[in-house]
Amino acid sequence: MRIVVLAGGIGGARFLRGLKQAVPDADVTVIGNTGDDIHLFGLKVCPDLDTVMYTLGGGIDEEQGWGRADETFHLKEELAAYGVGPDWFGLGDRDFATHIVRTQMLGAGYPLSAVTEALCDRWKPGVRLIPMTDDRVETHVAVEVDGERKAVHFQEYWVRLRASVPAEAVVPVGAEQSKPAPGVLEAIAEADVILFPPSNPVVSVGTILAVPGIREAIAGAGVPVVGLSPIVGDAPVRGMADKVLAAVGVESTAAAVAEHYGSGLLDGWLVDTVDAGSVERIETAGIRCRAVPLMMTDLDAAAQMAREALALAEEVRGV
Ligand code: FO1
């Protein structure tokens, strides 16, 4: 079975680990969000691609959900000692190697998709990981700080500001001019099922859908598209998705996120059992809905969620 998954960071990566356990023989292609990318110290850092690669490749810091296990921060300390910023983004020594190799290959003219493939040769994530585009896209967030409106890089909003101020707008800068990376549209066209994991619907899945051609390809693929709500009980399971949902006028509920994606895109939507009351509203919106446990407390829970998503896809396919 060929499965395409649009993945962001931690939630998407953990879901993918469950999917691989649920259907080990499936051919999984991950279209990764690159809107979180940031250039630091002359290096290109791709947080969401690295989170998928490390999580599935066995190198992730399990507790944090990002960055490398057994990390040290000597380089970060030395840079700070030189007064070279920023110091609010936690790049570890092991992680730096990934960004050095990536930046070196980009500098030699390799596109990000080829670089990602090369990095995955080491990590062997067991899925094909393709960036949504080889072009530069960076999400910026419009905020008002000390009475001054300004746009900050997503990572500054997320990590330095801890999303402590409302996001007035979220803009994937460069998305309009970008095109899907090689293999993205082909994977969607050949997929038997397309999944939206519990990733951030605005800055992760939303950014991938902002690359011209991707939303249309998914909507027109003619195969079941099933998503899992990242919102449980009116609150994001992790992260601060509610802050960016507000920026796009979407209430922080499982039903509102499903309606935000729309029945033109989504055929099925899984909500957590605590949100079972919203099943009818979602089905009225033309999206088949089931209430199942959606807390990825461990690998088996994530695998069960994946099985539920695939079962719903078959149910949708059958109509
Ligand atoms: N998230 C944090 O909350 N604090 C950090 O210092 C931090 C550093 C970091 C370094 C590399 C990397 O790949 C991810 C990192 N993240 C950090 C997570 C990152 O902000 C998020 O994973 C995504 O951008 C949102 O999904």
mmCIF file of C-alpha atoms and ligand atoms in Angstrom:
data_model
loop_
_atom_site.group_PDB
_atom_site.id
_atom_site.type_symbol
_atom_site.label_atom_id
_atom_site.label_comp_id
_atom_site.label_asym_id
_atom_site.label_seq_id
_atom_site.Cartn_x
_atom_site.Cartn_y
_atom_site.Cartn_z
ATOM 1 C CA MET A 1 0.000 0.000 0.000
ATOM 2 C CA ARG A 2 1.355 3.449 -0.939
ATOM 3 C CA ILE A 3 0.747 6.042 1.769
ATOM 4 C CA VAL A 4 1.546 9.770 1.549
ATOM 5 C CA VAL A 5 1.765 11.709 4.824
ATOM 6 C CA LEU A 6 2.019 15.507 5.115
ATOM 7 C CA ALA A 7 4.171 15.929 8.214
ATOM 8 C CA GLY A 8 5.298 18.804 10.382
ATOM 9 C CA GLY A 9 7.289 18.411 13.531
ATOM 10 C CA ILE A 10 6.874 16.401 16.693
ATOM 11 C CA GLY A 11 3.253 15.256 16.331
ATOM 12 C CA GLY A 12 3.754 14.215 12.738
ATOM 13 C CA ALA A 13 6.982 12.357 13.485
ATOM 14 C CA ARG A 14 5.497 10.437 16.405
ATOM 15 C CA PHE A 15 2.467 9.488 14.328
ATOM 16 C CA LEU A 16 4.764 8.222 11.568
ATOM 17 C CA ARG A 17 6.536 5.943 14.044
ATOM 18 C CA GLY A 18 3.129 4.431 14.874
ATOM 19 C CA LEU A 19 2.209 4.149 11.201
ATOM 20 C CA LYS A 20 5.397 2.209 10.474
ATOM 21 C CA GLN A 21 4.594 -0.212 13.304
ATOM 22 C CA ALA A 22 0.978 -0.588 12.137
ATOM 23 C CA VAL A 23 1.779 -1.276 8.468
ATOM 24 C CA PRO A 24 5.482 -2.221 8.272
ATOM 25 C CA ASP A 25 5.192 -3.292 4.629
ATOM 26 C CA ALA A 26 3.598 -0.058 3.424
ATOM 27 C CA ASP A 27 5.499 2.276 1.095
ATOM 28 C CA VAL A 28 5.371 5.590 2.985
ATOM 29 C CA THR A 29 6.298 8.936 1.446
ATOM 30 C CA VAL A 30 6.493 11.882 3.835
ATOM 31 C CA ILE A 31 6.074 15.375 2.405
ATOM 32 C CA GLY A 32 7.871 17.488 4.994
ATOM 33 C CA ASN A 33 7.172 21.072 6.008
ATOM 34 C CA THR A 34 10.084 23.432 5.404
ATOM 35 C CA GLY A 35 8.393 26.660 6.465
ATOM 36 C CA ASP A 36 10.032 26.335 9.897
ATOM 37 C CA ASP A 37 13.471 26.453 8.306
ATOM 38 C CA ILE A 38 15.847 29.063 9.675
ATOM 39 C CA HIS A 39 19.314 30.273 8.700
ATOM 40 C CA LEU A 40 21.608 30.500 11.728
ATOM 41 C CA PHE A 41 25.378 31.051 11.890
ATOM 42 C CA GLY A 42 25.480 30.696 8.114
ATOM 43 C CA LEU A 43 23.787 27.286 8.284
ATOM 44 C CA LYS A 44 20.370 26.162 7.032
ATOM 45 C CA VAL A 45 18.411 24.436 9.775
ATOM 46 C CA CYS A 46 15.342 22.359 8.798
ATOM 47 C CA PRO A 47 13.575 21.561 12.097
ATOM 48 C CA ASP A 48 10.611 19.606 10.756
ATOM 49 C CA LEU A 49 12.649 17.536 8.293
ATOM 50 C CA ASP A 50 15.213 16.771 11.009
ATOM 51 C CA THR A 51 12.526 15.873 13.555
ATOM 52 C CA VAL A 52 11.066 13.267 11.166
ATOM 53 C CA MET A 53 14.537 11.999 10.193
ATOM 54 C CA TYR A 54 15.829 11.740 13.779
ATOM 55 C CA THR A 55 12.579 10.347 15.224
ATOM 56 C CA LEU A 56 12.269 7.564 12.629
ATOM 57 C CA GLY A 57 16.029 7.081 12.449
ATOM 58 C CA GLY A 58 16.443 6.612 16.200
ATOM 59 C CA GLY A 59 18.449 9.765 16.936
ATOM 60 C CA ILE A 60 15.798 12.021 18.446
ATOM 61 C CA ASP A 61 15.844 13.464 21.954
ATOM 62 C CA GLU A 62 12.721 11.559 23.014
ATOM 63 C CA GLU A 63 11.781 13.863 25.871
ATOM 64 C CA GLN A 64 11.966 17.078 23.802
ATOM 65 C CA GLY A 65 10.725 15.600 20.552
ATOM 66 C CA TRP A 66 13.312 17.642 18.668
ATOM 67 C CA GLY A 67 17.108 17.735 18.436
ATOM 68 C CA ARG A 68 19.511 14.892 19.019
ATOM 69 C CA ALA A 69 19.710 12.439 21.929
ATOM 70 C CA ASP A 70 22.818 12.594 24.165
ATOM 71 C CA GLU A 71 23.439 16.159 23.063
ATOM 72 C CA THR A 72 26.093 18.598 24.256
ATOM 73 C CA PHE A 73 26.173 22.373 23.645
ATOM 74 C CA HIS A 74 29.855 23.383 23.589
ATOM 75 C CA LEU A 75 29.561 25.054 20.182
ATOM 76 C CA LYS A 76 26.498 26.999 21.339
ATOM 77 C CA GLU A 77 28.370 28.128 24.478
ATOM 78 C CA GLU A 78 31.423 29.182 22.485
ATOM 79 C CA LEU A 79 29.310 31.170 20.008
ATOM 80 C CA ALA A 80 27.591 32.913 22.922
ATOM 81 C CA ALA A 81 31.004 33.659 24.455
ATOM 82 C CA TYR A 82 31.833 35.543 21.259
ATOM 83 C CA GLY A 83 28.533 37.373 21.599
ATOM 84 C CA VAL A 84 27.371 35.778 18.364
ATOM 85 C CA GLY A 85 23.600 35.275 18.499
ATOM 86 C CA PRO A 86 20.954 34.218 18.626
ATOM 87 C CA ASP A 87 21.299 32.305 21.861
ATOM 88 C CA TRP A 88 17.598 31.419 22.196
ATOM 89 C CA PHE A 89 17.643 28.539 19.674
ATOM 90 C CA GLY A 90 19.105 25.352 21.180
ATOM 91 C CA LEU A 91 21.428 23.933 18.536
ATOM 92 C CA GLY A 92 23.460 21.036 19.934
ATOM 93 C CA ASP A 93 26.899 19.844 18.825
ATOM 94 C CA ARG A 94 25.611 16.676 17.174
ATOM 95 C CA ASP A 95 22.804 18.597 15.480
ATOM 96 C CA PHE A 96 25.265 21.130 14.071
ATOM 97 C CA ALA A 97 26.822 18.350 11.964
ATOM 98 C CA THR A 98 23.520 17.867 10.134
ATOM 99 C CA HIS A 99 23.282 21.580 9.357
ATOM 100 C CA ILE A 100 26.934 21.757 8.233
ATOM 101 C CA VAL A 101 26.517 18.805 5.852
ATOM 102 C CA ARG A 102 23.219 20.209 4.566
ATOM 103 C CA THR A 103 24.628 23.700 4.011
ATOM 104 C CA GLN A 104 27.756 22.323 2.338
ATOM 105 C CA MET A 105 25.667 20.241 -0.105
ATOM 106 C CA LEU A 106 23.312 23.161 -0.832
ATOM 107 C CA GLY A 107 26.375 25.314 -1.480
ATOM 108 C CA ALA A 108 27.636 22.698 -3.935
ATOM 109 C CA GLY A 109 24.376 23.096 -5.855
ATOM 110 C CA TYR A 110 22.368 20.106 -4.647
ATOM 111 C CA PRO A 111 18.638 20.859 -4.151
ATOM 112 C CA LEU A 112 17.189 20.392 -0.666
ATOM 113 C CA SER A 113 15.397 17.213 -1.793
ATOM 114 C CA ALA A 114 18.706 15.610 -2.813
ATOM 115 C CA VAL A 115 20.361 16.783 0.406
ATOM 116 C CA THR A 116 17.526 15.319 2.468
ATOM 117 C CA GLU A 117 17.879 12.013 0.622
ATOM 118 C CA ALA A 118 21.618 12.002 1.366
ATOM 119 C CA LEU A 119 21.099 12.730 5.067
ATOM 120 C CA CYS A 120 18.482 9.956 5.201
ATOM 121 C CA ASP A 121 21.047 7.533 3.746
ATOM 122 C CA ARG A 122 22.659 7.719 7.175
ATOM 123 C CA TRP A 123 19.523 7.729 9.319
ATOM 124 C CA LYS A 124 17.460 5.221 7.284
ATOM 125 C CA PRO A 125 14.067 6.510 8.573
ATOM 126 C CA GLY A 126 12.254 3.747 6.660
ATOM 127 C CA VAL A 127 10.134 6.298 4.756
ATOM 128 C CA ARG A 128 10.890 8.469 1.764
ATOM 129 C CA LEU A 129 11.241 12.005 3.142
ATOM 130 C CA ILE A 130 10.760 14.768 0.565
ATOM 131 C CA PRO A 131 10.700 18.472 1.441
ATOM 132 C CA MET A 132 7.496 20.133 0.247
ATOM 133 C CA THR A 133 9.633 22.319 -2.047
ATOM 134 C CA ASP A 134 13.297 22.891 -2.905
ATOM 135 C CA ASP A 135 12.615 26.615 -2.911
ATOM 136 C CA ARG A 136 13.118 28.828 0.124
ATOM 137 C CA VAL A 137 9.929 29.245 2.184
ATOM 138 C CA GLU A 138 10.059 30.675 5.701
ATOM 139 C CA THR A 139 7.017 31.246 7.867
ATOM 140 C CA HIS A 140 6.869 34.637 9.509
ATOM 141 C CA VAL A 141 4.426 35.760 12.161
ATOM 142 C CA ALA A 142 3.048 39.303 12.488
ATOM 143 C CA VAL A 143 2.989 40.319 16.145
ATOM 144 C CA GLU A 144 2.604 43.442 18.216
ATOM 145 C CA VAL A 145 5.326 43.740 20.859
ATOM 146 C CA ASP A 146 5.629 46.837 23.096
ATOM 147 C CA GLY A 147 3.102 48.606 20.917
ATOM 148 C CA GLU A 148 5.151 47.955 17.790
ATOM 149 C CA ARG A 149 3.819 45.753 14.972
ATOM 150 C CA LYS A 150 6.480 43.628 13.344
ATOM 151 C CA ALA A 151 7.025 40.332 11.550
ATOM 152 C CA VAL A 152 9.233 37.808 13.267
ATOM 153 C CA HIS A 153 10.536 34.481 11.993
ATOM 154 C CA PHE A 154 8.352 31.600 13.083
ATOM 155 C CA GLN A 155 11.151 30.172 15.243
ATOM 156 C CA GLU A 156 11.544 33.477 17.067
ATOM 157 C CA TYR A 157 7.792 33.537 17.701
ATOM 158 C CA TRP A 158 7.718 29.873 18.735
ATOM 159 C CA VAL A 159 10.960 29.542 20.717
ATOM 160 C CA ARG A 160 12.008 33.000 21.913
ATOM 161 C CA LEU A 161 8.531 34.457 22.436
ATOM 162 C CA ARG A 162 7.000 31.068 23.345
ATOM 163 C CA ALA A 163 3.942 32.218 21.396
ATOM 164 C CA SER A 164 3.234 34.473 24.386
ATOM 165 C CA VAL A 165 1.769 37.235 22.193
ATOM 166 C CA PRO A 166 -1.118 36.754 19.776
ATOM 167 C CA ALA A 167 -0.181 35.987 16.185
ATOM 168 C CA GLU A 168 -1.830 38.715 14.110
ATOM 169 C CA ALA A 169 -1.002 36.864 10.868
ATOM 170 C CA VAL A 170 1.013 33.862 9.787
ATOM 171 C CA VAL A 171 2.695 34.172 6.390
ATOM 172 C CA PRO A 172 4.655 31.416 4.625
ATOM 173 C CA VAL A 173 7.034 33.844 2.888
ATOM 174 C CA GLY A 174 8.049 32.540 -0.528
ATOM 175 C CA ALA A 175 5.336 29.892 -0.753
ATOM 176 C CA GLU A 176 3.527 31.599 -3.640
ATOM 177 C CA GLN A 177 6.665 31.500 -5.781
ATOM 178 C CA SER A 178 7.601 27.963 -4.754
ATOM 179 C CA LYS A 179 6.953 24.734 -6.608
ATOM 180 C CA PRO A 180 6.588 21.187 -5.291
ATOM 181 C CA ALA A 181 9.900 19.365 -4.923
ATOM 182 C CA PRO A 182 10.646 16.559 -7.394
ATOM 183 C CA GLY A 183 8.625 13.479 -6.485
ATOM 184 C CA VAL A 184 5.962 15.278 -4.446
ATOM 185 C CA LEU A 185 3.207 15.414 -7.071
ATOM 186 C CA GLU A 186 4.148 11.956 -8.352
ATOM 187 C CA ALA A 187 3.856 10.472 -4.844
ATOM 188 C CA ILE A 188 0.438 12.094 -4.394
ATOM 189 C CA ALA A 189 -0.738 10.827 -7.806
ATOM 190 C CA GLU A 190 0.408 7.273 -7.022
ATOM 191 C CA ALA A 191 -0.853 7.167 -3.433
ATOM 192 C CA ASP A 192 -3.506 4.697 -2.278
ATOM 193 C CA VAL A 193 -4.244 6.888 0.762
ATOM 194 C CA ILE A 194 -3.173 10.330 1.953
ATOM 195 C CA LEU A 195 -2.919 11.139 5.671
ATOM 196 C CA PHE A 196 -2.789 14.427 7.600
ATOM 197 C CA PRO A 197 -1.154 13.496 10.935
ATOM 198 C CA PRO A 198 -1.761 15.491 14.130
ATOM 199 C CA SER A 199 0.611 18.245 12.988
ATOM 200 C CA ASN A 200 -0.066 21.941 13.275
ATOM 201 C CA PRO A 201 -2.834 22.674 10.739
ATOM 202 C CA VAL A 202 -1.589 26.208 10.091
ATOM 203 C CA VAL A 203 2.214 26.282 10.226
ATOM 204 C CA SER A 204 2.880 22.651 9.290
ATOM 205 C CA VAL A 205 0.161 21.028 7.146
ATOM 206 C CA GLY A 206 -1.138 24.460 6.136
ATOM 207 C CA THR A 207 2.286 25.540 4.906
ATOM 208 C CA ILE A 208 2.688 22.382 2.821
ATOM 209 C CA LEU A 209 -0.748 23.032 1.275
ATOM 210 C CA ALA A 210 0.364 26.601 0.488
ATOM 211 C CA VAL A 211 2.892 25.335 -2.078
ATOM 212 C CA PRO A 212 1.017 25.857 -5.373
ATOM 213 C CA GLY A 213 -0.152 22.570 -6.834
ATOM 214 C CA ILE A 214 -0.048 20.446 -3.685
ATOM 215 C CA ARG A 215 -3.565 21.173 -2.380
ATOM 216 C CA GLU A 216 -5.014 20.686 -5.890
ATOM 217 C CA ALA A 217 -3.113 17.419 -6.356
ATOM 218 C CA ILE A 218 -4.420 16.039 -3.073
ATOM 219 C CA ALA A 219 -7.998 17.194 -3.679
ATOM 220 C CA GLY A 220 -7.876 15.639 -7.146
ATOM 221 C CA ALA A 221 -6.019 12.432 -6.248
ATOM 222 C CA GLY A 222 -9.252 10.408 -6.131
ATOM 223 C CA VAL A 223 -8.089 8.426 -3.089
ATOM 224 C CA PRO A 224 -9.153 8.750 0.555
ATOM 225 C CA VAL A 225 -7.672 11.706 2.435
ATOM 226 C CA VAL A 226 -7.914 11.168 6.197
ATOM 227 C CA GLY A 227 -6.714 13.457 8.961
ATOM 228 C CA LEU A 228 -6.216 13.135 12.723
ATOM 229 C CA SER A 229 -7.111 16.095 14.902
ATOM 230 C CA PRO A 230 -4.170 17.793 16.659
ATOM 231 C CA ILE A 231 -6.735 19.430 18.933
ATOM 232 C CA VAL A 232 -8.161 17.329 21.745
ATOM 233 C CA GLY A 233 -10.789 18.744 24.073
ATOM 234 C CA ASP A 234 -10.503 22.242 22.579
ATOM 235 C CA ALA A 235 -6.764 22.420 23.263
ATOM 236 C CA PRO A 236 -3.696 21.460 21.230
ATOM 237 C CA VAL A 237 -2.154 18.214 22.450
ATOM 238 C CA ARG A 238 1.280 19.777 22.267
ATOM 239 C CA GLY A 239 2.782 23.053 21.203
ATOM 240 C CA MET A 240 0.731 26.173 20.849
ATOM 241 C CA ALA A 241 -1.375 25.449 17.794
ATOM 242 C CA ASP A 242 -4.258 27.447 19.243
ATOM 243 C CA LYS A 243 -2.177 30.632 18.956
ATOM 244 C CA VAL A 244 -1.718 30.315 15.204
ATOM 245 C CA LEU A 245 -5.210 28.933 14.649
ATOM 246 C CA ALA A 246 -6.574 32.202 16.025
ATOM 247 C CA ALA A 247 -4.438 34.081 13.485
ATOM 248 C CA VAL A 248 -6.355 32.401 10.669
ATOM 249 C CA GLY A 249 -9.706 32.767 12.423
ATOM 250 C CA VAL A 250 -10.115 29.103 13.303
ATOM 251 C CA GLU A 251 -11.393 28.197 16.771
ATOM 252 C CA SER A 252 -9.306 25.675 18.653
ATOM 253 C CA THR A 253 -11.628 22.685 18.291
ATOM 254 C CA ALA A 254 -11.361 19.385 16.435
ATOM 255 C CA ALA A 255 -14.420 20.265 14.363
ATOM 256 C CA ALA A 256 -13.187 23.730 13.379
ATOM 257 C CA VAL A 257 -9.893 22.314 12.145
ATOM 258 C CA ALA A 258 -11.715 19.723 10.025
ATOM 259 C CA GLU A 259 -13.923 22.459 8.555
ATOM 260 C CA HIS A 260 -10.811 24.588 7.996
ATOM 261 C CA TYR A 261 -9.328 21.857 5.796
ATOM 262 C CA GLY A 262 -12.764 21.428 4.198
ATOM 263 C CA SER A 263 -14.658 18.542 2.668
ATOM 264 C CA GLY A 264 -13.076 19.377 -0.695
ATOM 265 C CA LEU A 265 -9.813 18.143 0.731
ATOM 266 C CA LEU A 266 -10.682 15.838 3.641
ATOM 267 C CA ASP A 267 -12.767 12.665 3.272
ATOM 268 C CA GLY A 268 -12.341 11.507 6.869
ATOM 269 C CA TRP A 269 -11.364 12.973 10.225
ATOM 270 C CA LEU A 270 -10.503 11.271 13.517
ATOM 271 C CA VAL A 271 -11.327 13.102 16.724
ATOM 272 C CA ASP A 272 -10.484 12.020 20.251
ATOM 273 C CA THR A 273 -13.168 10.281 22.310
ATOM 274 C CA VAL A 274 -13.525 13.434 24.449
ATOM 275 C CA ASP A 275 -14.718 15.207 21.309
ATOM 276 C CA ALA A 276 -17.240 12.541 20.325
ATOM 277 C CA GLY A 277 -19.914 15.221 20.601
ATOM 278 C CA SER A 278 -18.535 16.912 17.499
ATOM 279 C CA VAL A 279 -18.789 13.864 15.215
ATOM 280 C CA GLU A 280 -22.240 14.829 13.955
ATOM 281 C CA ARG A 281 -21.179 18.445 13.165
ATOM 282 C CA ILE A 282 -18.189 17.159 11.195
ATOM 283 C CA GLU A 283 -20.242 14.599 9.281
ATOM 284 C CA THR A 284 -22.716 17.364 8.460
ATOM 285 C CA ALA A 285 -19.780 19.222 6.897
ATOM 286 C CA GLY A 286 -19.416 16.262 4.527
ATOM 287 C CA ILE A 287 -16.439 14.670 6.281
ATOM 288 C CA ARG A 288 -16.745 11.118 7.604
ATOM 289 C CA CYS A 289 -15.785 11.196 11.295
ATOM 290 C CA ARG A 290 -14.908 8.722 14.026
ATOM 291 C CA ALA A 291 -14.071 9.335 17.701
ATOM 292 C CA VAL A 292 -11.112 7.225 18.856
ATOM 293 C CA PRO A 293 -8.302 7.707 21.429
ATOM 294 C CA LEU A 294 -5.877 10.245 19.940
ATOM 295 C CA MET A 295 -3.311 10.660 22.714
ATOM 296 C CA MET A 296 0.007 9.269 21.448
ATOM 297 C CA THR A 297 1.051 8.188 24.930
ATOM 298 C CA ASP A 298 3.323 5.496 23.522
ATOM 299 C CA LEU A 299 4.213 3.710 20.292
ATOM 300 C CA ASP A 300 1.325 1.243 20.543
ATOM 301 C CA ALA A 301 -1.147 4.124 20.969
ATOM 302 C CA ALA A 302 0.275 5.846 17.872
ATOM 303 C CA ALA A 303 0.099 2.554 15.951
ATOM 304 C CA GLN A 304 -3.550 2.110 16.953
ATOM 305 C CA MET A 305 -4.326 5.635 15.738
ATOM 306 C CA ALA A 306 -2.678 4.824 12.431
ATOM 307 C CA ARG A 307 -4.780 1.655 12.120
ATOM 308 C CA GLU A 308 -7.942 3.682 12.854
ATOM 309 C CA ALA A 309 -7.001 6.247 10.190
ATOM 310 C CA LEU A 310 -6.394 3.524 7.594
ATOM 311 C CA ALA A 311 -9.664 1.793 8.543
ATOM 312 C CA LEU A 312 -11.564 5.042 8.103
ATOM 313 C CA ALA A 313 -9.864 5.495 4.714
ATOM 314 C CA GLU A 314 -11.118 2.058 3.613
ATOM 315 C CA GLU A 315 -14.606 2.910 4.860
ATOM 316 C CA VAL A 316 -14.522 6.139 2.839
ATOM 317 C CA ARG A 317 -13.120 4.347 -0.199
ATOM 318 C CA GLY A 318 -15.975 1.886 -0.061
ATOM 319 C CA VAL A 319 -18.744 4.466 -0.453
HETATM 320 N N1 FO1 B 1 12.193 24.191 20.136
HETATM 321 C C1 FO1 B 1 12.257 24.885 21.320
HETATM 322 O O1 FO1 B 1 11.219 25.058 21.967
HETATM 323 N N2 FO1 B 1 13.426 25.388 21.782
HETATM 324 C C2 FO1 B 1 14.594 25.249 21.114
HETATM 325 O O2 FO1 B 1 15.641 25.734 21.568
HETATM 326 C C3 FO1 B 1 14.574 24.503 19.885
HETATM 327 C C4 FO1 B 1 15.727 24.264 19.165
HETATM 328 C C5 FO1 B 1 15.669 23.438 18.018
HETATM 329 C C6 FO1 B 1 16.821 23.092 17.326
HETATM 330 C C7 FO1 B 1 16.763 22.280 16.209
HETATM 331 C C8 FO1 B 1 15.535 21.805 15.774
HETATM 332 O O3 FO1 B 1 15.476 20.978 14.691
HETATM 333 C C9 FO1 B 1 14.362 22.121 16.458
HETATM 334 C C10 FO1 B 1 14.419 22.947 17.578
HETATM 335 N N3 FO1 B 1 13.271 23.278 18.294
HETATM 336 C C11 FO1 B 1 13.329 23.997 19.443
HETATM 337 C C12 FO1 B 1 11.953 22.801 17.873
HETATM 338 C C13 FO1 B 1 11.385 23.629 16.725
HETATM 339 O O4 FO1 B 1 11.196 24.944 17.081
HETATM 340 C C14 FO1 B 1 10.058 22.953 16.359
HETATM 341 O O5 FO1 B 1 10.326 21.596 16.272
HETATM 342 C C15 FO1 B 1 9.470 23.224 15.017
HETATM 343 O O6 FO1 B 1 10.008 24.236 14.328
HETATM 344 C C16 FO1 B 1 7.962 23.329 15.237
HETATM 345 O O7 FO1 B 1 7.427 22.125 14.908
#
